[in-house]
Amino acid sequence: MLSPDAQVCVDGTDSPEFDGWQWVSYWYPLGQVVSFKREVYRRALRELAPRLFYNMEQWHRAEQNRRLQEHQK
């Protein structure tokens, strides 16, 4: 992200999807989202990951963290 955190606006519509935001680990949202949206989030995160992580080592660490979080549920 290139702008200051204060410029993030999550209430730009009449019925916003989110009521707040925070910096978290990449896979963290999977454990927080309502169950019926979880698979959509999982697919989106997997598809975006190669574009967001600039090297495979970083991607593998994120994937290991995701597996750990799933195992801890």
mmCIF file with all atom_site columns, C-alpha atoms in Angstrom:
data_model
loop_
_atom_site.group_PDB
_atom_site.id
_atom_site.type_symbol
_atom_site.label_atom_id
_atom_site.label_alt_id
_atom_site.label_comp_id
_atom_site.label_asym_id
_atom_site.label_entity_id
_atom_site.label_seq_id
_atom_site.pdbx_PDB_ins_code
_atom_site.Cartn_x
_atom_site.Cartn_y
_atom_site.Cartn_z
_atom_site.occupancy
_atom_site.B_iso_or_equiv
_atom_site.pdbx_formal_charge
_atom_site.auth_seq_id
_atom_site.auth_comp_id
_atom_site.auth_asym_id
_atom_site.auth_atom_id
_atom_site.pdbx_PDB_model_num
ATOM 1  C CA . MET A 1 1  ? 0.000   0.000   0.000  1.00 0.00 ? 1  MET A CA 1
ATOM 2  C CA . LEU A 1 2  ? 1.409   3.346   -0.958 1.00 0.00 ? 2  LEU A CA 1
ATOM 3  C CA . SER A 1 3  ? -0.862  5.739   0.937  1.00 0.00 ? 3  SER A CA 1
ATOM 4  C CA . PRO A 1 4  ? -1.125  6.429   4.672  1.00 0.00 ? 4  PRO A CA 1
ATOM 5  C CA . ASP A 1 5  ? -3.325  4.063   6.683  1.00 0.00 ? 5  ASP A CA 1
ATOM 6  C CA . ALA A 1 6  ? -5.665  6.961   7.500  1.00 0.00 ? 6  ALA A CA 1
ATOM 7  C CA . GLN A 1 7  ? -6.712  7.128   3.847  1.00 0.00 ? 7  GLN A CA 1
ATOM 8  C CA . VAL A 1 8  ? -8.260  3.651   3.890  1.00 0.00 ? 8  VAL A CA 1
ATOM 9  C CA . CYS A 1 9  ? -12.029 4.019   3.614  1.00 0.00 ? 9  CYS A CA 1
ATOM 10 C CA . VAL A 1 10 ? -14.212 0.936   4.128  1.00 0.00 ? 10 VAL A CA 1
ATOM 11 C CA . ASP A 1 11 ? -17.555 2.741   4.329  1.00 0.00 ? 11 ASP A CA 1
ATOM 12 C CA . GLY A 1 12 ? -17.773 4.232   0.851  1.00 0.00 ? 12 GLY A CA 1
ATOM 13 C CA . THR A 1 13 ? -21.177 2.684   0.062  1.00 0.00 ? 13 THR A CA 1
ATOM 14 C CA . ASP A 1 14 ? -24.632 2.687   1.648  1.00 0.00 ? 14 ASP A CA 1
ATOM 15 C CA . SER A 1 15 ? -24.141 -0.887  2.882  1.00 0.00 ? 15 SER A CA 1
ATOM 16 C CA . PRO A 1 16 ? -20.398 -1.506  3.287  1.00 0.00 ? 16 PRO A CA 1
ATOM 17 C CA . GLU A 1 17 ? -19.033 -5.049  3.389  1.00 0.00 ? 17 GLU A CA 1
ATOM 18 C CA . PHE A 1 18 ? -16.640 -4.151  6.218  1.00 0.00 ? 18 PHE A CA 1
ATOM 19 C CA . ASP A 1 19 ? -16.896 -1.931  9.274  1.00 0.00 ? 19 ASP A CA 1
ATOM 20 C CA . GLY A 1 20 ? -13.166 -1.647  9.920  1.00 0.00 ? 20 GLY A CA 1
ATOM 21 C CA . TRP A 1 21 ? -9.760  -2.923  8.915  1.00 0.00 ? 21 TRP A CA 1
ATOM 22 C CA . GLN A 1 22 ? -6.386  -3.859  10.383 1.00 0.00 ? 22 GLN A CA 1
ATOM 23 C CA . TRP A 1 23 ? -3.054  -5.269  9.233  1.00 0.00 ? 23 TRP A CA 1
ATOM 24 C CA . VAL A 1 24 ? -3.021  -9.054  9.728  1.00 0.00 ? 24 VAL A CA 1
ATOM 25 C CA . SER A 1 25 ? -1.121  -12.058 8.399  1.00 0.00 ? 25 SER A CA 1
ATOM 26 C CA . TYR A 1 26 ? -2.087  -13.067 4.880  1.00 0.00 ? 26 TYR A CA 1
ATOM 27 C CA . TRP A 1 27 ? -4.282  -16.085 5.710  1.00 0.00 ? 27 TRP A CA 1
ATOM 28 C CA . TYR A 1 28 ? -5.840  -14.657 8.890  1.00 0.00 ? 28 TYR A CA 1
ATOM 29 C CA . PRO A 1 29 ? -9.126  -13.643 7.207  1.00 0.00 ? 29 PRO A CA 1
ATOM 30 C CA . LEU A 1 30 ? -10.004 -17.289 6.516  1.00 0.00 ? 30 LEU A CA 1
ATOM 31 C CA . GLY A 1 31 ? -10.506 -17.882 10.216 1.00 0.00 ? 31 GLY A CA 1
ATOM 32 C CA . GLN A 1 32 ? -12.556 -14.741 10.687 1.00 0.00 ? 32 GLN A CA 1
ATOM 33 C CA . VAL A 1 33 ? -14.976 -14.688 7.759  1.00 0.00 ? 33 VAL A CA 1
ATOM 34 C CA . VAL A 1 34 ? -18.435 -16.257 8.067  1.00 0.00 ? 34 VAL A CA 1
ATOM 35 C CA . SER A 1 35 ? -18.397 -19.893 6.989  1.00 0.00 ? 35 SER A CA 1
ATOM 36 C CA . PHE A 1 36 ? -20.426 -19.500 3.792  1.00 0.00 ? 36 PHE A CA 1
ATOM 37 C CA . LYS A 1 37 ? -17.850 -17.007 2.426  1.00 0.00 ? 37 LYS A CA 1
ATOM 38 C CA . ARG A 1 38 ? -14.766 -18.956 3.514  1.00 0.00 ? 38 ARG A CA 1
ATOM 39 C CA . GLU A 1 39 ? -14.213 -20.923 0.295  1.00 0.00 ? 39 GLU A CA 1
ATOM 40 C CA . VAL A 1 40 ? -14.512 -17.778 -1.843 1.00 0.00 ? 40 VAL A CA 1
ATOM 41 C CA . TYR A 1 41 ? -11.920 -16.041 0.354  1.00 0.00 ? 41 TYR A CA 1
ATOM 42 C CA . ARG A 1 42 ? -9.645  -19.105 0.197  1.00 0.00 ? 42 ARG A CA 1
ATOM 43 C CA . ARG A 1 43 ? -9.774  -19.179 -3.607 1.00 0.00 ? 43 ARG A CA 1
ATOM 44 C CA . ALA A 1 44 ? -9.199  -15.430 -3.868 1.00 0.00 ? 44 ALA A CA 1
ATOM 45 C CA . LEU A 1 45 ? -6.217  -15.510 -1.502 1.00 0.00 ? 45 LEU A CA 1
ATOM 46 C CA . ARG A 1 46 ? -4.654  -18.448 -3.338 1.00 0.00 ? 46 ARG A CA 1
ATOM 47 C CA . GLU A 1 47 ? -5.099  -16.739 -6.693 1.00 0.00 ? 47 GLU A CA 1
ATOM 48 C CA . LEU A 1 48 ? -3.706  -13.413 -5.493 1.00 0.00 ? 48 LEU A CA 1
ATOM 49 C CA . ALA A 1 49 ? -0.757  -14.818 -3.547 1.00 0.00 ? 49 ALA A CA 1
ATOM 50 C CA . PRO A 1 50 ? 1.671   -15.296 -6.470 1.00 0.00 ? 50 PRO A CA 1
ATOM 51 C CA . ARG A 1 51 ? 1.038   -11.693 -7.521 1.00 0.00 ? 51 ARG A CA 1
ATOM 52 C CA . LEU A 1 52 ? 1.508   -10.299 -4.025 1.00 0.00 ? 52 LEU A CA 1
ATOM 53 C CA . PHE A 1 53 ? 4.523   -12.271 -2.886 1.00 0.00 ? 53 PHE A CA 1
ATOM 54 C CA . TYR A 1 54 ? 7.589   -11.345 -4.882 1.00 0.00 ? 54 TYR A CA 1
ATOM 55 C CA . ASN A 1 55 ? 9.428   -14.600 -4.329 1.00 0.00 ? 55 ASN A CA 1
ATOM 56 C CA . MET A 1 56 ? 8.520   -18.215 -3.730 1.00 0.00 ? 56 MET A CA 1
ATOM 57 C CA . GLU A 1 57 ? 10.193  -18.355 -0.320 1.00 0.00 ? 57 GLU A CA 1
ATOM 58 C CA . GLN A 1 58 ? 7.824   -15.684 0.923  1.00 0.00 ? 58 GLN A CA 1
ATOM 59 C CA . TRP A 1 59 ? 4.876   -17.531 -0.659 1.00 0.00 ? 59 TRP A CA 1
ATOM 60 C CA . HIS A 1 60 ? 5.854   -20.812 1.025  1.00 0.00 ? 60 HIS A CA 1
ATOM 61 C CA . ARG A 1 61 ? 6.049   -19.113 4.432  1.00 0.00 ? 61 ARG A CA 1
ATOM 62 C CA . ALA A 1 62 ? 2.555   -17.679 3.925  1.00 0.00 ? 62 ALA A CA 1
ATOM 63 C CA . GLU A 1 63 ? 1.252   -21.097 2.862  1.00 0.00 ? 63 GLU A CA 1
ATOM 64 C CA . GLN A 1 64 ? 2.803   -22.737 5.938  1.00 0.00 ? 64 GLN A CA 1
ATOM 65 C CA . ASN A 1 65 ? 1.161   -20.114 8.150  1.00 0.00 ? 65 ASN A CA 1
ATOM 66 C CA . ARG A 1 66 ? -2.189  -20.809 6.486  1.00 0.00 ? 66 ARG A CA 1
ATOM 67 C CA . ARG A 1 67 ? -1.875  -24.543 7.115  1.00 0.00 ? 67 ARG A CA 1
ATOM 68 C CA . LEU A 1 68 ? -0.928  -23.905 10.733 1.00 0.00 ? 68 LEU A CA 1
ATOM 69 C CA . GLN A 1 69 ? -3.972  -21.680 11.217 1.00 0.00 ? 69 GLN A CA 1
ATOM 70 C CA . GLU A 1 70 ? -6.273  -24.283 9.648  1.00 0.00 ? 70 GLU A CA 1
ATOM 71 C CA . HIS A 1 71 ? -4.788  -27.008 11.848 1.00 0.00 ? 71 HIS A CA 1
ATOM 72 C CA . GLN A 1 72 ? -5.336  -24.932 15.004 1.00 0.00 ? 72 GLN A CA 1
ATOM 73 C CA . LYS A 1 73 ? -9.097  -24.640 14.371 1.00 0.00 ? 73 LYS A CA 1
#
